[in-house]
mmCIF file of C-alpha atoms in Angstrom:
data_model
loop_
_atom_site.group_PDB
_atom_site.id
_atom_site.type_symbol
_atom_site.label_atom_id
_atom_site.label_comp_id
_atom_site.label_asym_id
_atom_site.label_seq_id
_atom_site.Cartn_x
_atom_site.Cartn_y
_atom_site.Cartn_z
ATOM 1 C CA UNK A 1 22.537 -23.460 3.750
ATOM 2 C CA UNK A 2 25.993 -21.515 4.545
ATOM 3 C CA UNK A 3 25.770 -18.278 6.687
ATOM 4 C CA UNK A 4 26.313 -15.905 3.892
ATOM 5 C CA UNK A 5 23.494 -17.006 1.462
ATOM 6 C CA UNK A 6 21.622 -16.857 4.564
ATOM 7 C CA UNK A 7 22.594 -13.122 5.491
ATOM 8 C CA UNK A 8 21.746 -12.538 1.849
ATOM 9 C CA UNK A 9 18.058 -11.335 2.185
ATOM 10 C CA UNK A 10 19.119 -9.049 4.953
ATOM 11 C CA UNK A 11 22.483 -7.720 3.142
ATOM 12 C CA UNK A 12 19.516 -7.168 0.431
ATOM 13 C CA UNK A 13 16.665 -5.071 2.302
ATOM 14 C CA UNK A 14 19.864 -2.837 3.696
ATOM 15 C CA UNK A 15 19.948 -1.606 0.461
ATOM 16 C CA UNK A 16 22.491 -4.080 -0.918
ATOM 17 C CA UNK A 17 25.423 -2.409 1.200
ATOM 18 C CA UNK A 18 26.799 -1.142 4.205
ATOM 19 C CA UNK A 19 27.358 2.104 2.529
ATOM 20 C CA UNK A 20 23.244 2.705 2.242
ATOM 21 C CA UNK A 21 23.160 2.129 6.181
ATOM 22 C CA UNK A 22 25.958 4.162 6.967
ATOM 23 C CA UNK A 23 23.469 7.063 4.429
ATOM 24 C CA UNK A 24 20.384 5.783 6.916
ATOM 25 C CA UNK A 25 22.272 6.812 10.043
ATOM 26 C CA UNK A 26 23.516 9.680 8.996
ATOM 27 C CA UNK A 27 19.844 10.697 7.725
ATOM 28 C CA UNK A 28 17.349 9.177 11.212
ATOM 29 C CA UNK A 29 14.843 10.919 11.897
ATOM 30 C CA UNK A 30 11.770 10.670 14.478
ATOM 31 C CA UNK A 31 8.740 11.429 13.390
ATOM 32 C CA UNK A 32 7.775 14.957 13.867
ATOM 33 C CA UNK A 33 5.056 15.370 16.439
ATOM 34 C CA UNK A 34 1.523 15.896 15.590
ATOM 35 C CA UNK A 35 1.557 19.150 16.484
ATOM 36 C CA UNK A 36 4.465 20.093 13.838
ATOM 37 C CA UNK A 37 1.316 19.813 11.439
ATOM 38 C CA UNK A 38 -1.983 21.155 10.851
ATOM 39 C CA UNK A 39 -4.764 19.655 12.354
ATOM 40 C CA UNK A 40 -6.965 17.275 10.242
ATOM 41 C CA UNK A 41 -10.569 18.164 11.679
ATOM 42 C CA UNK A 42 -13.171 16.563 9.350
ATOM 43 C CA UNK A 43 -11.001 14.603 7.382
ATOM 44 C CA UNK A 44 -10.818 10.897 6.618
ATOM 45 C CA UNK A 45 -8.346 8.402 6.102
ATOM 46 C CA UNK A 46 -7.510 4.930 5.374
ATOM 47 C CA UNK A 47 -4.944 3.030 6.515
ATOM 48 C CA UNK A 48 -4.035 -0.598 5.386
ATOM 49 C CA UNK A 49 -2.131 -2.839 7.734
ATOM 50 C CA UNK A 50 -2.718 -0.602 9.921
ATOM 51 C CA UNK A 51 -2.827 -2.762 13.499
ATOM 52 C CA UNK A 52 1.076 -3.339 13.874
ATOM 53 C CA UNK A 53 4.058 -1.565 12.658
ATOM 54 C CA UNK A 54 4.388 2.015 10.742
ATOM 55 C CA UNK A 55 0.353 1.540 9.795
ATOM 56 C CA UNK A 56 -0.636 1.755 13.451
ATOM 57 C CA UNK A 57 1.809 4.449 14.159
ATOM 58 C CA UNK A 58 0.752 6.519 10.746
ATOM 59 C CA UNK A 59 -2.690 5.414 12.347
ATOM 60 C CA UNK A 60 -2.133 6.562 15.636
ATOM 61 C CA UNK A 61 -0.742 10.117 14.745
ATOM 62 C CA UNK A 62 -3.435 10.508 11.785
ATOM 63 C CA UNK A 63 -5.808 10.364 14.881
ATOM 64 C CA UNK A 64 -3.923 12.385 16.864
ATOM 65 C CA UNK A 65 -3.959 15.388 14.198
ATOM 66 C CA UNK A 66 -7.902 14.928 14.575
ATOM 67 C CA UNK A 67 -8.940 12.595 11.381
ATOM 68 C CA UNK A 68 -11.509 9.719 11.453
ATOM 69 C CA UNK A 69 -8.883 6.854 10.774
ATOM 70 C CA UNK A 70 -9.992 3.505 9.459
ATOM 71 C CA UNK A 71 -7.956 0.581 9.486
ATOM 72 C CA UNK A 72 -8.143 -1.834 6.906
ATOM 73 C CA UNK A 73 -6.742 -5.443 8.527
ATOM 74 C CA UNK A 74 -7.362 -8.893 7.626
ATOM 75 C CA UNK A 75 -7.285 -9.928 11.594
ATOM 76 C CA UNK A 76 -10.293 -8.841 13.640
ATOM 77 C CA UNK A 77 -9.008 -9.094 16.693
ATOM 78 C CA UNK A 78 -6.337 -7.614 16.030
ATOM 79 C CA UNK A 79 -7.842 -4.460 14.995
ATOM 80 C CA UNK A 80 -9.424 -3.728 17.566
ATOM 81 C CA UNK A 81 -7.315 -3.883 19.744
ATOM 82 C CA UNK A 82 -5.492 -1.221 17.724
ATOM 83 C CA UNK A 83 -8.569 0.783 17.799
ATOM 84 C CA UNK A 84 -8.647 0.495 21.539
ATOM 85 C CA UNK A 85 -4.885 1.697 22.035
ATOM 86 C CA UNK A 86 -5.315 4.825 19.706
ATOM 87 C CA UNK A 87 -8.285 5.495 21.456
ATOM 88 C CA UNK A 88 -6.461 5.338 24.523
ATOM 89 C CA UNK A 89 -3.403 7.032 24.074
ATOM 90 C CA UNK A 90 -5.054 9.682 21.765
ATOM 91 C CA UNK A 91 -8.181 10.712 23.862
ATOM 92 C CA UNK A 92 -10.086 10.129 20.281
ATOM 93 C CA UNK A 93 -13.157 8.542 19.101
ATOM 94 C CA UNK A 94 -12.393 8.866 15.444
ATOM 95 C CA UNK A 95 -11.069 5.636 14.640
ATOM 96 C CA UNK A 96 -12.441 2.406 13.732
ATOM 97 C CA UNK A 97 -11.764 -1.154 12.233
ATOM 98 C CA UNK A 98 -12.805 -2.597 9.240
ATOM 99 C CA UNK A 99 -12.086 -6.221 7.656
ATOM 100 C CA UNK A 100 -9.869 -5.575 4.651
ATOM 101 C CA UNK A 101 -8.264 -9.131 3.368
ATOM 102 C CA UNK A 102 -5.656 -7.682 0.492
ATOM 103 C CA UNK A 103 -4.950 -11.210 -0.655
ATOM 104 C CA UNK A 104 -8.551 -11.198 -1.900
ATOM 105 C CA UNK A 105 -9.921 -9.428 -4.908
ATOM 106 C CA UNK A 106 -13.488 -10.334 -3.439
ATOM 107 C CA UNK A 107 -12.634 -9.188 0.317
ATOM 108 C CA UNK A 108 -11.322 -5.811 -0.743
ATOM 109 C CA UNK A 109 -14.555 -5.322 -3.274
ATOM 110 C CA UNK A 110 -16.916 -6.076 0.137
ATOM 111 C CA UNK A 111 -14.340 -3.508 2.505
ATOM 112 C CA UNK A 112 -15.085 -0.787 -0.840
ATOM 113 C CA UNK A 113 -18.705 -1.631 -0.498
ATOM 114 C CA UNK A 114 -18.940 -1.218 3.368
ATOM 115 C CA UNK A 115 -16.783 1.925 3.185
ATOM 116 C CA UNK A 116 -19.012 3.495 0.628
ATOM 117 C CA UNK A 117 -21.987 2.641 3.143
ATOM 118 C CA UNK A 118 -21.108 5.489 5.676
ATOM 119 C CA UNK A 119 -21.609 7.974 3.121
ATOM 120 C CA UNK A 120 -18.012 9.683 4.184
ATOM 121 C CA UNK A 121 -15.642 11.380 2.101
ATOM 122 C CA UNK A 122 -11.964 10.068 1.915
ATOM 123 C CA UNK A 123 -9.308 12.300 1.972
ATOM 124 C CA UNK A 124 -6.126 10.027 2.235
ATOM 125 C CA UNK A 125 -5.603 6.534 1.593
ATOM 126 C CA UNK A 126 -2.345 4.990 2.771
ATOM 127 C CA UNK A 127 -1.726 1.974 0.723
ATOM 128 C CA UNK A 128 0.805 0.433 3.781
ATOM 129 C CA UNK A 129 0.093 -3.019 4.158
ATOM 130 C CA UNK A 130 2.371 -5.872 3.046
ATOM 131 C CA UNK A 131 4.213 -8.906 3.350
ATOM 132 C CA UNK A 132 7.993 -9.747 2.706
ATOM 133 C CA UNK A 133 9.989 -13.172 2.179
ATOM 134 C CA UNK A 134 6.987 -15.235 2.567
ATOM 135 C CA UNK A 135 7.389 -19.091 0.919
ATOM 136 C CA UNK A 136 6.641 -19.495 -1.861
ATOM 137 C CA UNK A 137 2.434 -19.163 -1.967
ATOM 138 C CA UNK A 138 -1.052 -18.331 -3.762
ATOM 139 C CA UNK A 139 -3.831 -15.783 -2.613
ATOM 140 C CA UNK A 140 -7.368 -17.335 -2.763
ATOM 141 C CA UNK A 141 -7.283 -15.467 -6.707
ATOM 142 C CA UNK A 142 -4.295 -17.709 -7.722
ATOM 143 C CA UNK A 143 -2.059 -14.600 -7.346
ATOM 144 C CA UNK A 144 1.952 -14.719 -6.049
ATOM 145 C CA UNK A 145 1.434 -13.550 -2.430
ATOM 146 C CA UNK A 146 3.805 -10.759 -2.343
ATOM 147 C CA UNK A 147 2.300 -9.560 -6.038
ATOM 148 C CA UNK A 148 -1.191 -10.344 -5.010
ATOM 149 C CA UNK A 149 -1.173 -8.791 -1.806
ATOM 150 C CA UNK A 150 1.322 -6.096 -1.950
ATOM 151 C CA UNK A 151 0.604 -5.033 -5.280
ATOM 152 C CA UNK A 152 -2.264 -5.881 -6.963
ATOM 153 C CA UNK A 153 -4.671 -5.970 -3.668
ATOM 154 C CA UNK A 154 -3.945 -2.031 -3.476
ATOM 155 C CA UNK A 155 -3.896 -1.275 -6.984
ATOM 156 C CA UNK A 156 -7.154 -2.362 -6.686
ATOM 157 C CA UNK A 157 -8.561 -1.204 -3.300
ATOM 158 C CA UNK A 158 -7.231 2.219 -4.826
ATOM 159 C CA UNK A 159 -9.425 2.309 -8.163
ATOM 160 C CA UNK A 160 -11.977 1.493 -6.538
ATOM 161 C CA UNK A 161 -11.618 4.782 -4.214
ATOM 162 C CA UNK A 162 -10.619 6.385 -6.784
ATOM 163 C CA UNK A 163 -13.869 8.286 -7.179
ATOM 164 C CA UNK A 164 -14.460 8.946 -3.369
ATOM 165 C CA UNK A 165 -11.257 10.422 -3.481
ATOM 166 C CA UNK A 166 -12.017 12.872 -6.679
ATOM 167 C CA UNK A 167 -14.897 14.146 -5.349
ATOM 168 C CA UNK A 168 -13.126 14.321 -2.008
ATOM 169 C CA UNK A 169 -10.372 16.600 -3.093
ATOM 170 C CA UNK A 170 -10.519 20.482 -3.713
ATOM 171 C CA UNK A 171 -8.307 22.665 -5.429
ATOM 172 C CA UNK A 172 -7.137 23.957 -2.153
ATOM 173 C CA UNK A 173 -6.768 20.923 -0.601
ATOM 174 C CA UNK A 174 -6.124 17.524 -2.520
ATOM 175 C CA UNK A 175 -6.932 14.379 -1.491
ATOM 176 C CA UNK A 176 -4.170 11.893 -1.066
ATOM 177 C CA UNK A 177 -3.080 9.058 -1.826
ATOM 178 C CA UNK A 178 0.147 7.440 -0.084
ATOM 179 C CA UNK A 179 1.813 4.089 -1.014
ATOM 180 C CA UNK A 180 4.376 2.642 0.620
ATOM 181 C CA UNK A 181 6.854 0.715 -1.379
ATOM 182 C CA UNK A 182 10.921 0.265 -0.210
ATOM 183 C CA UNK A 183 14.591 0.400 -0.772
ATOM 184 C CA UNK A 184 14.418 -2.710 -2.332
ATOM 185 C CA UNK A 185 12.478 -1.656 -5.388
ATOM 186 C CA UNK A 186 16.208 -0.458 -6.409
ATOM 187 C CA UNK A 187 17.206 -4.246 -7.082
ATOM 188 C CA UNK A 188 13.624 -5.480 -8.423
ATOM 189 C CA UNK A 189 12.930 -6.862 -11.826
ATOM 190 C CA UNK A 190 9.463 -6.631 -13.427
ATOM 191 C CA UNK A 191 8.654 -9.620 -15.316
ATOM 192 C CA UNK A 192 6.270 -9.142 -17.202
ATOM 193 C CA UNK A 193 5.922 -12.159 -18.553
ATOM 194 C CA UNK A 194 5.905 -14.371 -15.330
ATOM 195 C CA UNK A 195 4.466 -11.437 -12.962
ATOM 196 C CA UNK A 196 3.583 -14.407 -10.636
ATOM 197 C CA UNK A 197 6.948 -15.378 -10.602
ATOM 198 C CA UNK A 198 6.100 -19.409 -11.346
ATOM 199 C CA UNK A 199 9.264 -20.019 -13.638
ATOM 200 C CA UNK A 200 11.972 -19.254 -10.995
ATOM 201 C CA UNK A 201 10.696 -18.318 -7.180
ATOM 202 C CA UNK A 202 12.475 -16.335 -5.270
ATOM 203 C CA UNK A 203 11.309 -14.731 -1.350
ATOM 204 C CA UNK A 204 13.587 -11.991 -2.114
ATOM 205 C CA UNK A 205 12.402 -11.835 -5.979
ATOM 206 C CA UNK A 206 8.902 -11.383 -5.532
ATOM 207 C CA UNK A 207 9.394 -9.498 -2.850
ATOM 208 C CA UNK A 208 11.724 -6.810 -4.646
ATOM 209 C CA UNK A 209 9.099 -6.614 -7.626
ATOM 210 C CA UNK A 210 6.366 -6.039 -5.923
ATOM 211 C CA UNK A 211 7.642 -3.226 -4.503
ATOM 212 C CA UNK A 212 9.067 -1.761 -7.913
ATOM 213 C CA UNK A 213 5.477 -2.231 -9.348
ATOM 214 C CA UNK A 214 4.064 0.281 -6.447
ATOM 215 C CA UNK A 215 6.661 2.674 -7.786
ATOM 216 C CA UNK A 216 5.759 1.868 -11.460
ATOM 217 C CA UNK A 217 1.990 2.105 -10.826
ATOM 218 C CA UNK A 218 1.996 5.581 -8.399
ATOM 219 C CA UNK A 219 4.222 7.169 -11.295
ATOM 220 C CA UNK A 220 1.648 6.474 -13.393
ATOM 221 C CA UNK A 221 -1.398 6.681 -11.414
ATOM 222 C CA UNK A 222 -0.573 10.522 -10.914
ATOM 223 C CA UNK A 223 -0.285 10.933 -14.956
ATOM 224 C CA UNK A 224 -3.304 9.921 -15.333
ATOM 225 C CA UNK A 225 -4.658 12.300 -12.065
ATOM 226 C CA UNK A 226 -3.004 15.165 -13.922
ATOM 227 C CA UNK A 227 -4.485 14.217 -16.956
ATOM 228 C CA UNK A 228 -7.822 14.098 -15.974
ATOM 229 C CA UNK A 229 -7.258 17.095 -14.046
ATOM 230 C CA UNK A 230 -8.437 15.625 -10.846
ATOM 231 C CA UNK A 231 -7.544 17.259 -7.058
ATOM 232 C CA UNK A 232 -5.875 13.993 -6.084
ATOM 233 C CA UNK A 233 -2.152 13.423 -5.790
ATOM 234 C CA UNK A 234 0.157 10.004 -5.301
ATOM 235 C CA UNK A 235 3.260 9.598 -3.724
ATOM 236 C CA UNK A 236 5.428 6.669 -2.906
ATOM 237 C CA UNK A 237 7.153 6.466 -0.079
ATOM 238 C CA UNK A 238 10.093 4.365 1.073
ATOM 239 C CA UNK A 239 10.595 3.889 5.278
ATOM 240 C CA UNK A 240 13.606 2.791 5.575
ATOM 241 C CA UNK A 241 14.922 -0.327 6.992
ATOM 242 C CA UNK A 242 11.993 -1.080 10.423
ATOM 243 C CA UNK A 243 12.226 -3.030 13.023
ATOM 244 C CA UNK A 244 8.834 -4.842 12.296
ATOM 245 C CA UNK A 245 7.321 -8.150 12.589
ATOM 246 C CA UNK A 246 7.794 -8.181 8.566
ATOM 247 C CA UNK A 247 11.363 -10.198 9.266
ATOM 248 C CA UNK A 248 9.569 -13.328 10.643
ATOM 249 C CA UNK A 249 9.796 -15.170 7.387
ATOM 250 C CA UNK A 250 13.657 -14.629 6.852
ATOM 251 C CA UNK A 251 15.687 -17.544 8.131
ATOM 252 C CA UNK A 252 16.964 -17.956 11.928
ATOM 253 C CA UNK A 253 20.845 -16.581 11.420
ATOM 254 C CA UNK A 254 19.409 -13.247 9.921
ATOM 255 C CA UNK A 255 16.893 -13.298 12.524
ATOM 256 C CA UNK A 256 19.817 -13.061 15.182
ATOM 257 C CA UNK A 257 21.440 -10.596 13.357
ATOM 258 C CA UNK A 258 18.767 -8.015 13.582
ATOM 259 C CA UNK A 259 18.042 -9.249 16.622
ATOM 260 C CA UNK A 260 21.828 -7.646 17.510
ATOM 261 C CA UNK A 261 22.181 -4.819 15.095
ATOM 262 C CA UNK A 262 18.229 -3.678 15.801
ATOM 263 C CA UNK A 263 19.236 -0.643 17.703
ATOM 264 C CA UNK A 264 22.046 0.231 15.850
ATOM 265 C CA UNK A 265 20.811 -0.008 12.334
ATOM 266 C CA UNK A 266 16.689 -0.048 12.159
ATOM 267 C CA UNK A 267 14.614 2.594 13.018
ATOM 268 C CA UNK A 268 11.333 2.069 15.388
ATOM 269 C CA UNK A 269 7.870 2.112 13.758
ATOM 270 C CA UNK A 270 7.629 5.322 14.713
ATOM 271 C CA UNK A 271 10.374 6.565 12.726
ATOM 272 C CA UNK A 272 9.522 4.633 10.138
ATOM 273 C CA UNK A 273 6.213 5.853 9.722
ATOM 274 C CA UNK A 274 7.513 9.754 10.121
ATOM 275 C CA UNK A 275 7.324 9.894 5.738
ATOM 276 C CA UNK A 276 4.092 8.165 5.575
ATOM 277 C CA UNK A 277 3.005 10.848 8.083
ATOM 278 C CA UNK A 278 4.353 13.887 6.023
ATOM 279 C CA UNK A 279 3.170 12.928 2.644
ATOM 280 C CA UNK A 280 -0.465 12.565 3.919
ATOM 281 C CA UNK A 281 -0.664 16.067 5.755
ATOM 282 C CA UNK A 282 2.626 17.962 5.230
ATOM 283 C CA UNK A 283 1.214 21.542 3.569
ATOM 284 C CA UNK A 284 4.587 21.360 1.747
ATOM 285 C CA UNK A 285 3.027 18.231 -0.261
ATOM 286 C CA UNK A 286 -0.268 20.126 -1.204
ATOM 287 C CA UNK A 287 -0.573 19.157 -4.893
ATOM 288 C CA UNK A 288 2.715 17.903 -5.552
ATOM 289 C CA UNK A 289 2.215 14.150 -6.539
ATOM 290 C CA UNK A 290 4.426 11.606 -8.204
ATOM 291 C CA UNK A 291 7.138 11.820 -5.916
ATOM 292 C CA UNK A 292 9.386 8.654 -4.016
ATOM 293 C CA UNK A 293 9.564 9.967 -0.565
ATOM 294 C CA UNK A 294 13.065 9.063 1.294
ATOM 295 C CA UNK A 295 12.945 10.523 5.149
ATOM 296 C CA UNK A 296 10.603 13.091 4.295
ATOM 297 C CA UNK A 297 12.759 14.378 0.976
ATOM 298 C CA UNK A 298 11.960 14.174 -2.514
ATOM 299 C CA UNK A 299 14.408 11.676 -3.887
ATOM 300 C CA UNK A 300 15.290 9.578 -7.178
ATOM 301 C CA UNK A 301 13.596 6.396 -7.383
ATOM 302 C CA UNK A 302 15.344 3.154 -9.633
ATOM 303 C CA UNK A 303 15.548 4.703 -13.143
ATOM 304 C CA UNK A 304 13.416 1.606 -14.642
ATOM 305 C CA UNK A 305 10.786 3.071 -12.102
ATOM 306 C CA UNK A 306 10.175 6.563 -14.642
ATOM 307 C CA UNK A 307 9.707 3.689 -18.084
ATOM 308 C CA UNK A 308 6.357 5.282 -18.742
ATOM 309 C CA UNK A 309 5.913 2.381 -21.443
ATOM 310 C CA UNK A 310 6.636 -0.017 -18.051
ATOM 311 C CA UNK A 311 4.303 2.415 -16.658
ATOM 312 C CA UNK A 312 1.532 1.459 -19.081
ATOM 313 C CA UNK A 313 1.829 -2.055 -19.582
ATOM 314 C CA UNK A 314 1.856 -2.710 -16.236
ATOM 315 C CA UNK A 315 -1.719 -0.603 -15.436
ATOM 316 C CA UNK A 316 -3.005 -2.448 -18.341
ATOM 317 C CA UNK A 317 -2.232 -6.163 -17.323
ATOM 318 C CA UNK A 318 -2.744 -5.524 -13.705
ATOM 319 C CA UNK A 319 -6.500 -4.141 -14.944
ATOM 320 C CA UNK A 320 -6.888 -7.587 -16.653
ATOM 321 C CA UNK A 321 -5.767 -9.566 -13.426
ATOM 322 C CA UNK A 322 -8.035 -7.786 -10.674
ATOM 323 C CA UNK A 323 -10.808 -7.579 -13.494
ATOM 324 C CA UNK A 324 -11.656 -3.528 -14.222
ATOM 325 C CA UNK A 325 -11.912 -1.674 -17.233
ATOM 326 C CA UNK A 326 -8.602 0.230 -18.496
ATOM 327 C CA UNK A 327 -10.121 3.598 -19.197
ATOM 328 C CA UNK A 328 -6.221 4.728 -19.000
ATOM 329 C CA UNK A 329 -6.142 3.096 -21.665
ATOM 330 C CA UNK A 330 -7.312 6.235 -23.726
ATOM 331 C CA UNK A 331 -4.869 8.695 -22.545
ATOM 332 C CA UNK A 332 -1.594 9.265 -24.007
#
């Protein structure tokens, strides 16, 4: 393998050019502190992958503003150990663990059930979990690991919350639903036809689409919110390029690189998770929905991304793969 088709996955995620980073430095920000927003008293979120990374950060200042955090993970120990450092450095009780595996359809049914089981409201849901450049690899439900997992694992962890989350939300304050997709979506390609990506694999590929179907699917998630004139709202949200453990699968050369450029060119968790942050409790996001988030601004998404025909076909065969009814299916 030469060095530049190895740099190519990284030349990729920095949004395909050294003009986009140039944009990114010009545009860091940290993430405002918790006091910057209101408090969060009484209020409950979830947070996938929320143990390492911008999860535990958004975790960590969710906390901090005074919400009961749960973090969905797939790693026990892991979790709690999370749990115990928010607790720590937030002088909070009001966050807990619970076993979320997002490459399993059956794992995120049992999380739902166990969730429903405290009898709690839930008043954002921060889809943030994810993989990127994994080999190529199935979920226990046959499913293309970044499309399983990334994708279809929160589409449906989020319909099934959906009604927690309805009854949840008021008309002065809406529940909210945050998904975090990225700067790659600009370069994906949904195929429709070969969603798990078994004619021609590609890390990069899969990786790229499944982040363009979060965009597809919040676009038209919030449609349908609108429609049914619910007090929920859904944004996307894009974070940047991290430094997070998510670069462990790209090959050793481009692990060097960022190993060199880190501090130059990636922001830390915690900036990363700054949008994530606003678009769950900014009071300038109170029932504004189908937005992509870029450093805390409203910003244009990949045109492909506002299809609403993509929109649509993609809700419908994703309803068929994770195995719930398409009731979108009867609005325009």
């Amino acid at each position: 393998m030469s060095l530049l088709s190895a740099l190519l996955p990284l030349l990729a995620v920095y949004r395909a050019g050294i003009a986009a980073i140039l944009r990114q430095l010009g545009r860091r920000r940290r993430c405002p502190p918790p006091a910057a927003f209101p408090t969060q008293n009484g209020k409950v979120a979830i947070v996938t992958g929320g143990t390492k990374g911008i999860g535990y950060q958004t975790a960590k200042h969710l906390a901090r503003l005074g919400m009961h955090v749960i973090i969905a993970g797939n790693i026990e120990s892991e979790g709690q150990e999370a749990v115990r450092k928010i607790k720590e450095e937030t002088l909070t009780g009001k966050v807990e663990f619970l076993y979320c595996d997002l490459a399993s359809m059956k794992s995120i049914r049992q999380f739902v059930q166990q969730f429903r089981a405290k009898n709690c409201p839930l008043h954002v849901l921060v889809n943030n979990a994810g993989v990127m450049l994994v080999p190529e690899r199935k979920t226990e439900d046959g499913f293309e690991e970044h499309f399983g997992l990334n994708y279809l694992g929160h589409f449906l962890l989020t319909n099934l919350l959906l009604d927690t989350l309805k009854q949840s939300g008021t008309h002065s304050h809406n529940a909210r639903i945050v998904t975090v997709s990225s700067a790659t979506h600009y370069v994906g390609k949904l195929h429709l036809n070969d969603l798990q990506s078994r004619c021609s694999y590609s890390p990069h590929g899969a990786y790229s689409q499944s982040k363009l179907a979060l965009v597809l699917f919040t676009y038209r998630l919030q449609h349908l919110l609108t429609a049914n004139g619910s007090h929920v709202t859904a944004n996307v949200v894009d974070p940047g390029v991290v430094n997070t453990e998510l670069y462990e699968h790209v090959f050793w050369v481009v692990k060097v690189a960022i190993w060199m450029t880190a501090w130059l060119f990636l922001k830390t968790p915690e900036e990363g998770a700054s949008t994530s942050i606003y678009a769950a409790v900014s009071p300038e996001m109170e029932g504004v929905g189908g937005c992509y988030l870029y450093n805390e601004e409203r910003t244009k998404s990949a045109d492909i991304a506002y299809d609403e025909e993509l929109q649509k076909r993609l809700w419908t065969e994703s309803c068929k793969l994770v195995g719930i009814s398409d009731e979108a299916s009867r609005v325009p």
